[in-house]
PDB file of C-alpha atoms in Angstrom:
ATOM      1  CA  UNK Q   1    -126.414 188.367 -54.925  1.00 66.00           C
ATOM      2  CA  UNK Q   2    -129.334 188.548 -52.550  1.00 81.00           C
ATOM      3  CA  UNK Q   3    -129.956 191.650 -50.459  1.00 90.00           C
ATOM      4  CA  UNK Q   4    -127.353 192.050 -47.760  1.00 94.00           C
ATOM      5  CA  UNK Q   5    -126.830 194.640 -45.006  1.00 95.00           C
ATOM      6  CA  UNK Q   6    -125.252 197.786 -46.430  1.00 94.00           C
ATOM      7  CA  UNK Q   7    -122.419 199.799 -44.942  1.00 95.00           C
ATOM      8  CA  UNK Q   8    -122.067 203.570 -45.150  1.00 93.00           C
ATOM      9  CA  UNK Q   9    -118.315 203.899 -45.726  1.00 92.00           C
ATOM     10  CA  UNK Q  10    -118.260 207.495 -44.531  1.00 91.00           C
ATOM     11  CA  UNK Q  11    -119.709 206.549 -41.145  1.00 92.00           C
ATOM     12  CA  UNK Q  12    -117.934 203.210 -40.649  1.00 94.00           C
ATOM     13  CA  UNK Q  13    -114.928 203.397 -38.319  1.00 92.00           C
ATOM     14  CA  UNK Q  14    -114.029 199.713 -38.870  1.00 92.00           C
ATOM     15  CA  UNK Q  15    -114.308 198.989 -35.144  1.00 87.00           C
ATOM     16  CA  UNK Q  16    -115.303 195.397 -35.978  1.00 88.00           C
ATOM     17  CA  UNK Q  17    -118.240 195.166 -33.541  1.00 85.00           C
ATOM     18  CA  UNK Q  18    -120.566 194.100 -36.339  1.00 90.00           C
ATOM     19  CA  UNK Q  19    -118.105 191.421 -37.472  1.00 90.00           C
ATOM     20  CA  UNK Q  20    -117.886 190.061 -33.949  1.00 84.00           C
ATOM     21  CA  UNK Q  21    -121.649 189.749 -33.554  1.00 84.00           C
ATOM     22  CA  UNK Q  22    -122.450 188.397 -37.026  1.00 88.00           C
ATOM     23  CA  UNK Q  23    -123.348 184.718 -36.759  1.00 85.00           C
ATOM     24  CA  UNK Q  24    -123.419 183.866 -40.440  1.00 90.00           C
ATOM     25  CA  UNK Q  25    -120.131 185.224 -41.758  1.00 90.00           C
ATOM     26  CA  UNK Q  26    -121.791 187.956 -43.793  1.00 93.00           C
ATOM     27  CA  UNK Q  27    -119.428 190.563 -42.378  1.00 94.00           C
ATOM     28  CA  UNK Q  28    -115.664 190.108 -42.300  1.00 93.00           C
ATOM     29  CA  UNK Q  29    -112.674 192.353 -41.662  1.00 94.00           C
ATOM     30  CA  UNK Q  30    -110.640 192.897 -44.802  1.00 92.00           C
ATOM     31  CA  UNK Q  31    -107.565 194.925 -43.898  1.00 91.00           C
ATOM     32  CA  UNK Q  32    -108.920 198.090 -42.297  1.00 90.00           C
ATOM     33  CA  UNK Q  33    -112.377 197.704 -43.768  1.00 93.00           C
ATOM     34  CA  UNK Q  34    -115.523 195.755 -43.024  1.00 94.00           C
ATOM     35  CA  UNK Q  35    -116.526 193.748 -46.069  1.00 93.00           C
ATOM     36  CA  UNK Q  36    -120.017 192.410 -46.790  1.00 94.00           C
ATOM     37  CA  UNK Q  37    -119.969 188.850 -48.131  1.00 92.00           C
ATOM     38  CA  UNK Q  38    -122.749 187.113 -50.020  1.00 86.00           C
ATOM     39  CA  UNK Q  39    -123.733 184.833 -47.143  1.00 82.00           C
ATOM     40  CA  UNK Q  40    -126.622 182.633 -48.182  1.00 85.00           C
ATOM     41  CA  UNK Q  41    -127.533 181.937 -44.572  1.00 86.00           C
ATOM     42  CA  UNK Q  42    -127.874 185.618 -43.559  1.00 93.00           C
ATOM     43  CA  UNK Q  43    -131.303 185.627 -41.938  1.00 91.00           C
ATOM     44  CA  UNK Q  44    -131.533 189.426 -41.511  1.00 93.00           C
ATOM     45  CA  UNK Q  45    -131.209 189.258 -37.737  1.00 90.00           C
ATOM     46  CA  UNK Q  46    -130.212 192.986 -37.840  1.00 91.00           C
ATOM     47  CA  UNK Q  47    -127.820 192.526 -34.912  1.00 86.00           C
ATOM     48  CA  UNK Q  48    -125.031 194.210 -36.898  1.00 91.00           C
ATOM     49  CA  UNK Q  49    -127.225 197.294 -37.347  1.00 91.00           C
ATOM     50  CA  UNK Q  50    -128.176 197.199 -33.662  1.00 85.00           C
ATOM     51  CA  UNK Q  51    -124.611 197.124 -32.317  1.00 82.00           C
ATOM     52  CA  UNK Q  52    -123.003 199.598 -34.723  1.00 87.00           C
ATOM     53  CA  UNK Q  53    -122.088 202.644 -32.599  1.00 82.00           C
ATOM     54  CA  UNK Q  54    -121.844 204.878 -35.677  1.00 87.00           C
ATOM     55  CA  UNK Q  55    -125.140 204.070 -37.358  1.00 89.00           C
ATOM     56  CA  UNK Q  56    -123.151 202.873 -40.372  1.00 93.00           C
ATOM     57  CA  UNK Q  57    -125.045 199.639 -41.090  1.00 94.00           C
ATOM     58  CA  UNK Q  58    -128.531 199.476 -42.571  1.00 94.00           C
ATOM     59  CA  UNK Q  59    -130.775 196.415 -42.673  1.00 95.00           C
ATOM     60  CA  UNK Q  60    -133.941 197.864 -44.213  1.00 95.00           C
ATOM     61  CA  UNK Q  61    -137.246 196.045 -44.569  1.00 95.00           C
ATOM     62  CA  UNK Q  62    -139.663 196.126 -47.453  1.00 93.00           C
ATOM     63  CA  UNK Q  63    -143.232 196.414 -46.117  1.00 93.00           C
ATOM     64  CA  UNK Q  64    -145.905 194.735 -48.247  1.00 92.00           C
ATOM     65  CA  UNK Q  65    -149.497 193.605 -47.920  1.00 91.00           C
ATOM     66  CA  UNK Q  66    -150.116 189.932 -48.598  1.00 87.00           C
ATOM     67  CA  UNK Q  67    -151.954 189.600 -51.857  1.00 75.00           C
ATOM     68  CA  UNK Q  68    -155.264 187.781 -51.853  1.00 60.00           C
ATOM     69  CA  UNK Q  69    -154.548 184.553 -53.766  1.00 57.00           C
ATOM     70  CA  UNK Q  70    -158.010 184.852 -55.339  1.00 51.00           C
ATOM     71  CA  UNK Q  71    -160.259 181.963 -56.412  1.00 53.00           C
ATOM     72  CA  UNK Q  72    -158.447 178.722 -57.104  1.00 44.00           C
TER      73      UNK Q  72
ATOM     74  CA  UNK U   1    -134.805 217.056 -67.113  1.00 59.00           C
ATOM     75  CA  UNK U   2    -136.956 220.165 -67.451  1.00 75.00           C
ATOM     76  CA  UNK U   3    -139.761 221.009 -65.069  1.00 80.00           C
ATOM     77  CA  UNK U   4    -142.857 219.164 -66.340  1.00 87.00           C
ATOM     78  CA  UNK U   5    -146.230 220.918 -66.569  1.00 87.00           C
ATOM     79  CA  UNK U   6    -147.990 217.580 -66.019  1.00 88.00           C
ATOM     80  CA  UNK U   7    -146.194 217.136 -62.709  1.00 91.00           C
ATOM     81  CA  UNK U   8    -146.973 220.685 -61.544  1.00 92.00           C
ATOM     82  CA  UNK U   9    -150.650 220.100 -62.341  1.00 90.00           C
ATOM     83  CA  UNK U  10    -150.665 217.088 -60.004  1.00 90.00           C
ATOM     84  CA  UNK U  11    -149.347 219.065 -57.004  1.00 92.00           C
ATOM     85  CA  UNK U  12    -152.066 220.248 -54.578  1.00 92.00           C
ATOM     86  CA  UNK U  13    -150.493 223.752 -54.575  1.00 92.00           C
ATOM     87  CA  UNK U  14    -151.227 224.175 -58.264  1.00 92.00           C
ATOM     88  CA  UNK U  15    -154.402 222.090 -58.612  1.00 90.00           C
ATOM     89  CA  UNK U  16    -157.063 223.563 -60.879  1.00 90.00           C
ATOM     90  CA  UNK U  17    -154.912 226.372 -62.288  1.00 90.00           C
ATOM     91  CA  UNK U  18    -155.427 227.537 -65.857  1.00 90.00           C
ATOM     92  CA  UNK U  19    -152.735 226.355 -68.348  1.00 90.00           C
ATOM     93  CA  UNK U  20    -151.454 229.922 -68.783  1.00 90.00           C
ATOM     94  CA  UNK U  21    -151.070 230.308 -65.003  1.00 90.00           C
ATOM     95  CA  UNK U  22    -149.327 226.938 -64.779  1.00 91.00           C
ATOM     96  CA  UNK U  23    -146.926 228.046 -67.486  1.00 92.00           C
ATOM     97  CA  UNK U  24    -146.112 231.163 -65.496  1.00 90.00           C
ATOM     98  CA  UNK U  25    -145.497 228.949 -62.436  1.00 92.00           C
ATOM     99  CA  UNK U  26    -143.295 226.597 -64.467  1.00 93.00           C
ATOM    100  CA  UNK U  27    -141.013 229.458 -65.491  1.00 93.00           C
ATOM    101  CA  UNK U  28    -140.253 230.132 -61.815  1.00 94.00           C
ATOM    102  CA  UNK U  29    -139.749 226.511 -60.748  1.00 95.00           C
ATOM    103  CA  UNK U  30    -136.351 224.861 -60.975  1.00 96.00           C
ATOM    104  CA  UNK U  31    -135.115 221.299 -60.592  1.00 96.00           C
ATOM    105  CA  UNK U  32    -132.758 219.982 -57.929  1.00 96.00           C
ATOM    106  CA  UNK U  33    -131.346 216.501 -57.429  1.00 96.00           C
ATOM    107  CA  UNK U  34    -129.973 215.003 -54.223  1.00 95.00           C
ATOM    108  CA  UNK U  35    -128.260 211.763 -53.262  1.00 91.00           C
ATOM    109  CA  UNK U  36    -129.432 209.359 -50.592  1.00 84.00           C
ATOM    110  CA  UNK U  37    -128.727 210.804 -47.131  1.00 86.00           C
ATOM    111  CA  UNK U  38    -128.160 214.352 -48.376  1.00 93.00           C
ATOM    112  CA  UNK U  39    -129.549 217.007 -46.022  1.00 95.00           C
ATOM    113  CA  UNK U  40    -131.905 219.311 -47.914  1.00 96.00           C
ATOM    114  CA  UNK U  41    -132.706 221.739 -45.110  1.00 94.00           C
ATOM    115  CA  UNK U  42    -131.305 222.208 -41.632  1.00 94.00           C
ATOM    116  CA  UNK U  43    -133.291 222.779 -38.460  1.00 93.00           C
ATOM    117  CA  UNK U  44    -132.725 226.304 -37.127  1.00 92.00           C
ATOM    118  CA  UNK U  45    -131.565 227.757 -40.431  1.00 92.00           C
ATOM    119  CA  UNK U  46    -133.451 230.261 -42.509  1.00 89.00           C
ATOM    120  CA  UNK U  47    -134.986 228.744 -45.578  1.00 86.00           C
ATOM    121  CA  UNK U  48    -136.359 230.494 -48.612  1.00 91.00           C
ATOM    122  CA  UNK U  49    -137.019 227.595 -50.999  1.00 95.00           C
ATOM    123  CA  UNK U  50    -140.177 225.489 -51.117  1.00 96.00           C
ATOM    124  CA  UNK U  51    -139.649 221.957 -52.426  1.00 97.00           C
ATOM    125  CA  UNK U  52    -141.911 219.461 -54.197  1.00 96.00           C
ATOM    126  CA  UNK U  53    -140.790 215.832 -54.445  1.00 93.00           C
ATOM    127  CA  UNK U  54    -140.873 214.648 -58.080  1.00 92.00           C
ATOM    128  CA  UNK U  55    -139.318 211.223 -57.476  1.00 89.00           C
ATOM    129  CA  UNK U  56    -137.852 209.473 -54.456  1.00 86.00           C
ATOM    130  CA  UNK U  57    -138.674 210.039 -50.805  1.00 85.00           C
ATOM    131  CA  UNK U  58    -137.632 212.661 -48.251  1.00 90.00           C
ATOM    132  CA  UNK U  59    -137.884 212.470 -44.478  1.00 90.00           C
ATOM    133  CA  UNK U  60    -138.662 215.488 -42.333  1.00 92.00           C
ATOM    134  CA  UNK U  61    -137.245 215.097 -38.848  1.00 91.00           C
ATOM    135  CA  UNK U  62    -136.030 216.694 -35.666  1.00 90.00           C
ATOM    136  CA  UNK U  63    -132.989 215.637 -33.639  1.00 88.00           C
ATOM    137  CA  UNK U  64    -132.836 215.955 -29.852  1.00 85.00           C
ATOM    138  CA  UNK U  65    -129.761 217.149 -27.942  1.00 85.00           C
ATOM    139  CA  UNK U  66    -128.789 213.519 -27.249  1.00 81.00           C
ATOM    140  CA  UNK U  67    -129.072 212.570 -30.923  1.00 79.00           C
ATOM    141  CA  UNK U  68    -132.500 210.914 -30.868  1.00 77.00           C
ATOM    142  CA  UNK U  69    -134.385 211.373 -34.108  1.00 82.00           C
ATOM    143  CA  UNK U  70    -138.125 211.888 -34.486  1.00 82.00           C
ATOM    144  CA  UNK U  71    -139.429 211.597 -38.037  1.00 85.00           C
ATOM    145  CA  UNK U  72    -142.460 213.856 -38.542  1.00 85.00           C
ATOM    146  CA  UNK U  73    -143.336 213.108 -42.119  1.00 86.00           C
ATOM    147  CA  UNK U  74    -142.278 210.951 -45.043  1.00 83.00           C
ATOM    148  CA  UNK U  75    -142.622 213.097 -48.160  1.00 88.00           C
ATOM    149  CA  UNK U  76    -143.543 211.184 -51.292  1.00 82.00           C
ATOM    150  CA  UNK U  77    -143.825 212.265 -54.942  1.00 86.00           C
ATOM    151  CA  UNK U  78    -146.294 215.131 -55.379  1.00 89.00           C
ATOM    152  CA  UNK U  79    -145.930 216.338 -51.778  1.00 91.00           C
ATOM    153  CA  UNK U  80    -144.112 219.421 -50.514  1.00 94.00           C
ATOM    154  CA  UNK U  81    -141.835 220.368 -47.651  1.00 95.00           C
ATOM    155  CA  UNK U  82    -140.356 223.578 -46.222  1.00 94.00           C
ATOM    156  CA  UNK U  83    -143.814 225.183 -46.575  1.00 93.00           C
ATOM    157  CA  UNK U  84    -143.966 226.654 -43.072  1.00 91.00           C
ATOM    158  CA  UNK U  85    -140.628 228.511 -42.930  1.00 92.00           C
ATOM    159  CA  UNK U  86    -141.098 229.759 -46.493  1.00 94.00           C
ATOM    160  CA  UNK U  87    -144.598 231.086 -45.802  1.00 92.00           C
ATOM    161  CA  UNK U  88    -143.917 232.353 -42.278  1.00 90.00           C
ATOM    162  CA  UNK U  89    -140.516 233.815 -43.023  1.00 87.00           C
ATOM    163  CA  UNK U  90    -139.056 232.115 -39.948  1.00 86.00           C
ATOM    164  CA  UNK U  91    -136.361 229.495 -39.565  1.00 91.00           C
ATOM    165  CA  UNK U  92    -136.746 225.763 -40.266  1.00 91.00           C
ATOM    166  CA  UNK U  93    -138.348 224.001 -37.309  1.00 90.00           C
ATOM    167  CA  UNK U  94    -137.234 220.634 -38.715  1.00 93.00           C
ATOM    168  CA  UNK U  95    -134.557 219.177 -40.979  1.00 95.00           C
ATOM    169  CA  UNK U  96    -135.146 217.297 -44.224  1.00 96.00           C
ATOM    170  CA  UNK U  97    -133.015 214.572 -45.808  1.00 94.00           C
ATOM    171  CA  UNK U  98    -133.258 212.389 -48.906  1.00 91.00           C
ATOM    172  CA  UNK U  99    -133.981 208.733 -48.001  1.00 84.00           C
ATOM    173  CA  UNK U 100    -133.155 207.589 -51.538  1.00 80.00           C
ATOM    174  CA  UNK U 101    -131.812 209.540 -54.542  1.00 87.00           C
ATOM    175  CA  UNK U 102    -134.416 212.260 -55.152  1.00 92.00           C
ATOM    176  CA  UNK U 103    -135.476 214.734 -57.801  1.00 94.00           C
ATOM    177  CA  UNK U 104    -137.173 217.870 -56.539  1.00 96.00           C
ATOM    178  CA  UNK U 105    -138.899 220.848 -58.061  1.00 96.00           C
ATOM    179  CA  UNK U 106    -138.283 224.029 -56.128  1.00 96.00           C
ATOM    180  CA  UNK U 107    -139.556 227.578 -56.000  1.00 96.00           C
ATOM    181  CA  UNK U 108    -138.009 230.513 -54.165  1.00 96.00           C
ATOM    182  CA  UNK U 109    -140.031 232.359 -51.526  1.00 95.00           C
ATOM    183  CA  UNK U 110    -139.971 235.626 -53.503  1.00 95.00           C
ATOM    184  CA  UNK U 111    -141.195 233.865 -56.658  1.00 95.00           C
ATOM    185  CA  UNK U 112    -143.936 232.058 -54.743  1.00 94.00           C
ATOM    186  CA  UNK U 113    -145.118 235.366 -53.281  1.00 94.00           C
ATOM    187  CA  UNK U 114    -145.135 236.935 -56.745  1.00 94.00           C
ATOM    188  CA  UNK U 115    -147.186 234.027 -58.124  1.00 92.00           C
ATOM    189  CA  UNK U 116    -149.639 234.428 -55.238  1.00 92.00           C
ATOM    190  CA  UNK U 117    -150.002 238.179 -55.859  1.00 93.00           C
ATOM    191  CA  UNK U 118    -150.695 237.537 -59.517  1.00 91.00           C
ATOM    192  CA  UNK U 119    -153.044 234.592 -58.863  1.00 89.00           C
ATOM    193  CA  UNK U 120    -154.576 235.031 -55.399  1.00 91.00           C
ATOM    194  CA  UNK U 121    -156.963 232.107 -56.015  1.00 87.00           C
ATOM    195  CA  UNK U 122    -154.023 229.787 -55.432  1.00 91.00           C
ATOM    196  CA  UNK U 123    -154.032 230.807 -51.748  1.00 94.00           C
ATOM    197  CA  UNK U 124    -157.008 228.519 -51.209  1.00 94.00           C
ATOM    198  CA  UNK U 125    -154.911 225.545 -52.363  1.00 94.00           C
ATOM    199  CA  UNK U 126    -152.165 226.501 -49.917  1.00 95.00           C
ATOM    200  CA  UNK U 127    -154.658 226.867 -47.047  1.00 95.00           C
ATOM    201  CA  UNK U 128    -155.857 223.329 -47.788  1.00 95.00           C
ATOM    202  CA  UNK U 129    -152.283 221.978 -47.827  1.00 94.00           C
ATOM    203  CA  UNK U 130    -151.481 223.659 -44.496  1.00 94.00           C
ATOM    204  CA  UNK U 131    -154.772 222.491 -42.950  1.00 95.00           C
ATOM    205  CA  UNK U 132    -153.924 218.892 -43.872  1.00 92.00           C
ATOM    206  CA  UNK U 133    -150.500 219.404 -42.295  1.00 90.00           C
ATOM    207  CA  UNK U 134    -152.164 220.483 -39.033  1.00 92.00           C
ATOM    208  CA  UNK U 135    -154.401 217.380 -39.164  1.00 91.00           C
ATOM    209  CA  UNK U 136    -151.329 215.158 -39.607  1.00 86.00           C
ATOM    210  CA  UNK U 137    -149.543 216.772 -36.669  1.00 87.00           C
ATOM    211  CA  UNK U 138    -152.599 216.446 -34.415  1.00 89.00           C
ATOM    212  CA  UNK U 139    -152.764 212.777 -35.399  1.00 85.00           C
ATOM    213  CA  UNK U 140    -149.055 212.378 -34.504  1.00 84.00           C
ATOM    214  CA  UNK U 141    -149.597 214.035 -31.101  1.00 86.00           C
ATOM    215  CA  UNK U 142    -152.541 211.690 -30.500  1.00 84.00           C
ATOM    216  CA  UNK U 143    -150.414 208.641 -31.421  1.00 82.00           C
ATOM    217  CA  UNK U 144    -147.546 209.677 -29.151  1.00 82.00           C
ATOM    218  CA  UNK U 145    -149.876 210.519 -26.273  1.00 84.00           C
ATOM    219  CA  UNK U 146    -152.401 207.722 -26.271  1.00 80.00           C
ATOM    220  CA  UNK U 147    -151.254 204.701 -28.271  1.00 82.00           C
ATOM    221  CA  UNK U 148    -149.127 201.854 -27.001  1.00 90.00           C
ATOM    222  CA  UNK U 149    -145.990 201.112 -28.997  1.00 92.00           C
ATOM    223  CA  UNK U 150    -147.353 197.960 -30.687  1.00 93.00           C
ATOM    224  CA  UNK U 151    -150.439 199.891 -31.738  1.00 93.00           C
ATOM    225  CA  UNK U 152    -148.211 202.658 -33.128  1.00 93.00           C
ATOM    226  CA  UNK U 153    -146.113 200.119 -35.044  1.00 95.00           C
ATOM    227  CA  UNK U 154    -149.311 198.594 -36.470  1.00 95.00           C
ATOM    228  CA  UNK U 155    -150.582 202.022 -37.559  1.00 93.00           C
ATOM    229  CA  UNK U 156    -147.227 202.943 -39.108  1.00 93.00           C
ATOM    230  CA  UNK U 157    -147.128 199.678 -41.112  1.00 94.00           C
ATOM    231  CA  UNK U 158    -150.657 200.287 -42.410  1.00 92.00           C
ATOM    232  CA  UNK U 159    -150.071 203.918 -43.328  1.00 88.00           C
ATOM    233  CA  UNK U 160    -146.769 203.114 -44.942  1.00 85.00           C
ATOM    234  CA  UNK U 161    -148.194 200.480 -47.265  1.00 85.00           C
ATOM    235  CA  UNK U 162    -151.397 202.404 -48.002  1.00 76.00           C
ATOM    236  CA  UNK U 163    -149.625 205.537 -49.171  1.00 66.00           C
ATOM    237  CA  UNK U 164    -146.705 203.690 -50.603  1.00 55.00           C
ATOM    238  CA  UNK U 165    -147.418 203.330 -54.282  1.00 50.00           C
ATOM    239  CA  UNK U 166    -144.507 204.515 -56.388  1.00 53.00           C
ATOM    240  CA  UNK U 167    -141.497 205.349 -54.324  1.00 56.00           C
ATOM    241  CA  UNK U 168    -141.729 203.774 -50.918  1.00 69.00           C
ATOM    242  CA  UNK U 169    -138.235 203.156 -49.613  1.00 79.00           C
ATOM    243  CA  UNK U 170    -137.450 200.238 -47.370  1.00 89.00           C
ATOM    244  CA  UNK U 171    -137.252 201.117 -43.684  1.00 93.00           C
ATOM    245  CA  UNK U 172    -134.741 200.094 -41.037  1.00 94.00           C
ATOM    246  CA  UNK U 173    -136.022 199.383 -37.539  1.00 94.00           C
ATOM    247  CA  UNK U 174    -134.295 202.592 -36.411  1.00 91.00           C
ATOM    248  CA  UNK U 175    -136.256 204.595 -38.987  1.00 91.00           C
ATOM    249  CA  UNK U 176    -139.494 202.942 -37.881  1.00 94.00           C
ATOM    250  CA  UNK U 177    -138.641 203.868 -34.282  1.00 92.00           C
ATOM    251  CA  UNK U 178    -137.972 207.460 -35.294  1.00 91.00           C
ATOM    252  CA  UNK U 179    -141.320 207.649 -37.080  1.00 90.00           C
ATOM    253  CA  UNK U 180    -143.320 206.579 -34.059  1.00 91.00           C
ATOM    254  CA  UNK U 181    -141.236 208.128 -31.302  1.00 88.00           C
ATOM    255  CA  UNK U 182    -139.856 205.078 -29.572  1.00 87.00           C
ATOM    256  CA  UNK U 183    -136.629 203.095 -29.203  1.00 82.00           C
ATOM    257  CA  UNK U 184    -135.426 200.663 -31.865  1.00 86.00           C
ATOM    258  CA  UNK U 185    -135.595 197.799 -29.375  1.00 82.00           C
ATOM    259  CA  UNK U 186    -139.302 198.486 -28.822  1.00 86.00           C
ATOM    260  CA  UNK U 187    -139.949 198.247 -32.562  1.00 92.00           C
ATOM    261  CA  UNK U 188    -138.190 194.863 -32.643  1.00 89.00           C
ATOM    262  CA  UNK U 189    -140.313 193.604 -29.744  1.00 85.00           C
ATOM    263  CA  UNK U 190    -143.530 194.916 -31.269  1.00 92.00           C
ATOM    264  CA  UNK U 191    -142.796 193.293 -34.641  1.00 94.00           C
ATOM    265  CA  UNK U 192    -142.158 190.005 -32.847  1.00 90.00           C
ATOM    266  CA  UNK U 193    -145.406 190.293 -30.913  1.00 90.00           C
ATOM    267  CA  UNK U 194    -147.375 191.135 -34.106  1.00 94.00           C
ATOM    268  CA  UNK U 195    -145.785 188.117 -35.787  1.00 94.00           C
ATOM    269  CA  UNK U 196    -146.727 185.845 -32.888  1.00 91.00           C
ATOM    270  CA  UNK U 197    -150.321 187.012 -33.200  1.00 92.00           C
ATOM    271  CA  UNK U 198    -150.235 186.225 -36.908  1.00 94.00           C
ATOM    272  CA  UNK U 199    -151.009 189.753 -38.109  1.00 95.00           C
ATOM    273  CA  UNK U 200    -147.654 190.069 -39.873  1.00 96.00           C
ATOM    274  CA  UNK U 201    -145.055 187.633 -41.174  1.00 95.00           C
ATOM    275  CA  UNK U 202    -141.334 188.344 -41.190  1.00 94.00           C
ATOM    276  CA  UNK U 203    -139.731 187.014 -44.371  1.00 93.00           C
ATOM    277  CA  UNK U 204    -136.055 187.841 -43.989  1.00 93.00           C
ATOM    278  CA  UNK U 205    -135.990 191.488 -45.126  1.00 93.00           C
ATOM    279  CA  UNK U 206    -139.713 191.709 -45.878  1.00 94.00           C
ATOM    280  CA  UNK U 207    -142.534 192.476 -43.468  1.00 95.00           C
ATOM    281  CA  UNK U 208    -145.668 190.949 -44.933  1.00 95.00           C
ATOM    282  CA  UNK U 209    -148.993 192.186 -43.571  1.00 95.00           C
ATOM    283  CA  UNK U 210    -150.849 188.872 -43.368  1.00 95.00           C
ATOM    284  CA  UNK U 211    -154.046 190.005 -41.637  1.00 94.00           C
ATOM    285  CA  UNK U 212    -154.878 193.591 -42.520  1.00 92.00           C
ATOM    286  CA  UNK U 213    -158.150 193.541 -40.560  1.00 93.00           C
ATOM    287  CA  UNK U 214    -156.468 192.414 -37.341  1.00 94.00           C
ATOM    288  CA  UNK U 215    -153.696 194.948 -37.839  1.00 94.00           C
ATOM    289  CA  UNK U 216    -156.300 197.708 -38.250  1.00 93.00           C
ATOM    290  CA  UNK U 217    -157.936 196.640 -35.018  1.00 92.00           C
ATOM    291  CA  UNK U 218    -154.564 196.622 -33.281  1.00 90.00           C
ATOM    292  CA  UNK U 219    -153.889 200.105 -34.647  1.00 91.00           C
ATOM    293  CA  UNK U 220    -157.292 201.351 -33.561  1.00 87.00           C
ATOM    294  CA  UNK U 221    -158.044 202.392 -37.117  1.00 82.00           C
ATOM    295  CA  UNK U 222    -161.642 202.195 -38.235  1.00 72.00           C
ATOM    296  CA  UNK U 223    -162.052 200.565 -41.657  1.00 65.00           C
TER     297      UNK U 223
END
C-alpha cells in the first residue's frame, strides 16, 4: 500500500468533513469511523488535513535534495 | 537498552571528557522512551530532568491562547532539550513532544549539578551549548522580523534537509507553518510559488529541492 493520509483515532470525532472533501475516495465513512482506503489516485492534495477541525489527519511530506545524476 | 558510553561521548555536553569521568556520568544517566505525540515537558511546569535525544526527533514549541503553535526547535539525535529550566531552576518556557517514537537519555538536575561540581571543566561545554542556543533564537527572531514567508519556507526547507541525516521525520504543512511562524495556507502558497519558479518539485508526498542554489538565494543564505 502506498503512503496514505493517517488518522489519529484519539482526535478524530468522525464528523465526516474529510470524507466530504476527498475527491479520490481515499477516505470513507465505515459505521462511526473514518476509514482510509488504498486509493491509487490519491494525489496528496492535503485538503482532508486542511479541513479537519480536530487536527486528526496528517499528510506529511518527505523533504529531499535532488541528487546530481553525475556523468552519463 | 543500557545507556551507551559511545553515545554520551558524542553529546556536546560531554565532549572531550576522560573515560573515567564519562563512566561517572553514565551511572547517573537513565533511559526513557516515548511514543509519537507524547508530551515530554509542559510549558509552565517545573522541570528537573535534562534530556538528550538518542533516536527519533522531538519538537520544542509554544502554544498561544488561541491554540496557535510556534515550533522553536527540532531536536535531533545527539541534541538536548530542557537545558534552560534545569540550569536556571525556573519553569519550562516551552513544551516538548515526540514527533516520532523516541529514545532519550536523561539526567536529573541534582545529578547534573553533582557532576559539574566534581568536573567543573564540563561547564565550558555547557556554556558553548547555551551560546549556540542563543544564536539559534536570534536567527529565529531575525527570520520572523525581516523575512517574507516564501523566504522563510525556503530557509526552513534548506535547514531541514541539511541537518536531516539520520532521523528526519516527514513534516505536515501545519508543522512547517509552526516552524516559521505563519499560517498553514501561507505555506501552501509559498510551496506552490517555489514550484512555479522551479526551485522545488512536488512529487505527491515528497518535496524535492531541484535547484539548491536558487533556493539559497531565495532564503537569503550565503553559500
